[in-house]
mmCIF file of C-alpha atoms in Angstrom:
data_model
loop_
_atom_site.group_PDB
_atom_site.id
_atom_site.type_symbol
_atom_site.label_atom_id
_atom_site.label_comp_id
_atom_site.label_asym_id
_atom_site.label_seq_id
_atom_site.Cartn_x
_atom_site.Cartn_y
_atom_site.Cartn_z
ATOM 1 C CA UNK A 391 30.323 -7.856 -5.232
ATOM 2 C CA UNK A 392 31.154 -7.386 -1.605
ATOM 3 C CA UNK A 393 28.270 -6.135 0.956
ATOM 4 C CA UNK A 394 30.874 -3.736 2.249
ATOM 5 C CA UNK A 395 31.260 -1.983 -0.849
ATOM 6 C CA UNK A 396 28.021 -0.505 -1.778
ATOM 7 C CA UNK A 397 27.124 3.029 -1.515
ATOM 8 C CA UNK A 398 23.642 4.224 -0.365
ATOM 9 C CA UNK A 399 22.241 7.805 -1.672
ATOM 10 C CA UNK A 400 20.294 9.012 0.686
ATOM 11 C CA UNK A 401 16.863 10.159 -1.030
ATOM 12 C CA UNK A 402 15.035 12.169 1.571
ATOM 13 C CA UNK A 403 11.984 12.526 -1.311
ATOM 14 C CA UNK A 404 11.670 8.693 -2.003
ATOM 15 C CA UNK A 405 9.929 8.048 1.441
ATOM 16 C CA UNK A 406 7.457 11.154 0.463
ATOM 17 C CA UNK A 407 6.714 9.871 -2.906
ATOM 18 C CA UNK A 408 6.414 5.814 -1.622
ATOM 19 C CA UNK A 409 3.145 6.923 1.157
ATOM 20 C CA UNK A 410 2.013 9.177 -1.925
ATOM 21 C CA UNK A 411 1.800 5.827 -3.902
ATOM 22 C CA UNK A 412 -0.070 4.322 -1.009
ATOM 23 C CA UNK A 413 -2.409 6.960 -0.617
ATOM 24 C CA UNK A 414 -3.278 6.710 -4.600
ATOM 25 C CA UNK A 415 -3.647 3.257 -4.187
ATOM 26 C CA UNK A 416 -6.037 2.946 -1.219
ATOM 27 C CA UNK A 417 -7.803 6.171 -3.607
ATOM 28 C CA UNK A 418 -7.812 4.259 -6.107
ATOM 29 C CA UNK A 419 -9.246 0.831 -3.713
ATOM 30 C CA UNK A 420 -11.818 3.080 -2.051
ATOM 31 C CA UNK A 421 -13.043 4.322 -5.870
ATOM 32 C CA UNK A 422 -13.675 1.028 -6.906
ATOM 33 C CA UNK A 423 -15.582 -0.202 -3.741
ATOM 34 C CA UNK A 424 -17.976 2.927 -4.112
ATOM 35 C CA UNK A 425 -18.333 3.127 -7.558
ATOM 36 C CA UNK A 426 -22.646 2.435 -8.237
ATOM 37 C CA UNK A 427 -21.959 2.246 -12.133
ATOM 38 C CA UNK A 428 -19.823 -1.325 -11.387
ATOM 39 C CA UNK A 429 -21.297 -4.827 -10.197
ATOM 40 C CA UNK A 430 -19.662 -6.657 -7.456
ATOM 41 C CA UNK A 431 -17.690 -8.956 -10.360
ATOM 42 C CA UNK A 432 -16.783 -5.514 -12.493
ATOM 43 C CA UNK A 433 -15.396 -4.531 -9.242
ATOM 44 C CA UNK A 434 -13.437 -7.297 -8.353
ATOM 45 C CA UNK A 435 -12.035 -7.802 -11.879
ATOM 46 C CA UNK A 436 -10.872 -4.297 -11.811
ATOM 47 C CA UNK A 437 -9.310 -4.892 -8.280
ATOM 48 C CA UNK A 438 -7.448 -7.443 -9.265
ATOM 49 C CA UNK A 439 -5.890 -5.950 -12.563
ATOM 50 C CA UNK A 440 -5.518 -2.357 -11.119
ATOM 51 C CA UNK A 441 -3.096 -0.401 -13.334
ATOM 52 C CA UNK A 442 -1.330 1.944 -10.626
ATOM 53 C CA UNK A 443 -1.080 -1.060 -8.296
ATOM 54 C CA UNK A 444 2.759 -1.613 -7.012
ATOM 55 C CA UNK A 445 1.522 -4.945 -5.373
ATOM 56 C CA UNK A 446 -0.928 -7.459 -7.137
ATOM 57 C CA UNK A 447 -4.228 -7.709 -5.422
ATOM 58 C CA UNK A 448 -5.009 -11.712 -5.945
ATOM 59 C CA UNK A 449 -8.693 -12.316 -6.306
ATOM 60 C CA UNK A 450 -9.131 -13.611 -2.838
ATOM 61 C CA UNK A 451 -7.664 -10.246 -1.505
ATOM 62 C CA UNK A 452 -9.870 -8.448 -3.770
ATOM 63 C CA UNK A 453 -13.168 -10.290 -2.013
ATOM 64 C CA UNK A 454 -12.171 -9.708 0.928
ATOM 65 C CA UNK A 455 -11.537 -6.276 0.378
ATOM 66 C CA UNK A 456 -15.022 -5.886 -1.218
ATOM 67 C CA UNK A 457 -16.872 -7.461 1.905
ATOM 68 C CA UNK A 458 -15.715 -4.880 4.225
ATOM 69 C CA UNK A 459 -18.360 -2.404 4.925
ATOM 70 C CA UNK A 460 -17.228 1.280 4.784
ATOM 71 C CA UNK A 461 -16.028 1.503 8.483
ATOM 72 C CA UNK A 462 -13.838 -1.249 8.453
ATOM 73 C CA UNK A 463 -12.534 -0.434 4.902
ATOM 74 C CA UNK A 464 -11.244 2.701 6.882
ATOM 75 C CA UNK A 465 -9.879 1.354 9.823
ATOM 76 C CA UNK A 466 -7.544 -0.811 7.252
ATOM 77 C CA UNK A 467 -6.753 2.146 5.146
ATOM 78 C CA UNK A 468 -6.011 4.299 8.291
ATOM 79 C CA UNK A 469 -3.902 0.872 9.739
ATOM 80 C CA UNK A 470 -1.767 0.671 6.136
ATOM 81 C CA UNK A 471 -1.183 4.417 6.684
ATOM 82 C CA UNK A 472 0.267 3.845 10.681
ATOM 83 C CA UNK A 473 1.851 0.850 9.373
ATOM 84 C CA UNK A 474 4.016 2.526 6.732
ATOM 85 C CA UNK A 475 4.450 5.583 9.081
ATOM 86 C CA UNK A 476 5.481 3.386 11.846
ATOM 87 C CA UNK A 477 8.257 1.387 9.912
ATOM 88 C CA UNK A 478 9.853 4.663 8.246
ATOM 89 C CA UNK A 479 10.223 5.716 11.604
ATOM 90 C CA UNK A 480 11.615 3.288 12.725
ATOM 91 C CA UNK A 481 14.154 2.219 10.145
ATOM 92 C CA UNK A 482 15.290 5.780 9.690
ATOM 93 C CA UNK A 483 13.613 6.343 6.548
ATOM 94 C CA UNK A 484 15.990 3.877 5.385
ATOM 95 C CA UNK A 485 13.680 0.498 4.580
ATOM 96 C CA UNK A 486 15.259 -2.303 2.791
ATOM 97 C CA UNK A 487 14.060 -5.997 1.412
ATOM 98 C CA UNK A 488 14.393 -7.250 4.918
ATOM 99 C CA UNK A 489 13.282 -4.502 6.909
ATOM 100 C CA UNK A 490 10.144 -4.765 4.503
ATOM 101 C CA UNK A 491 9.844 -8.304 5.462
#
C-alpha cells in the first residue's frame, strides 16, 4: 500500500491512442453541430448522451458548444488539441490524476 512501492510501465502507445480519442471526439462534436438532418434539441440531446464520449458533456456544455459559430468551434478544437499536446510535453508523456488537474 506504500506510494514507494508501485511500479509504472511505461506505455509509449497510450499517449498516441489518448489524442486519437480526442480527435474522435471533437469528430464526433463537429458531426453533430453540422449535421442538417438534426434540430438544435436532437443535437443537444445527442451531445449530451454521446456514446464514444470519455467525459460527460452536461447539457449546459452542450449549449454552449452549439452556439459557437464554425470559427470559434475551431479555435476550441485546435486549443483542446495544444492543450493536450502541451501537457504531454510537459509531464513527459507521463500524466497522472494530479497532473490532469
Amino acid at each position: 500500500n506504500s506510494p514507494e512501492n508501485l511500479v509504472y510501465l511505461y506505455d509509449p502507445e497510450i499517449p498516441i491512442q489518448q489524442r486519437q480519442a480526442v480527435v474522435a471526439l471533437l469528430d464526433t462534436i463537429t458531426g453533430v453541430r453540422s449535421d442538417p438532418s438534426l434540430a438544435r434539441p436532437e443535437r443537444l440531446a445527442k451531445l449530451v448522451a454521446l456514446p464514444n464520449a470519455a467525459v460527460q458533456i452536461s447539457e449546459s456544455q452542450a449549449d454552449n458548444i452549439l452556439a459557437l459559430d464554425d470559427e470559434r468551434w475551431e479555435q476550441l478544437r485546435g486549443q483542446t488539441l495544444a492543450l493536450y499536446d502541451r501537457a504531454i510535453e510537459r509531464y513527459d508523456y507521463a500524466l497522472d490524476e494530479r497532473a490532469v488537474i
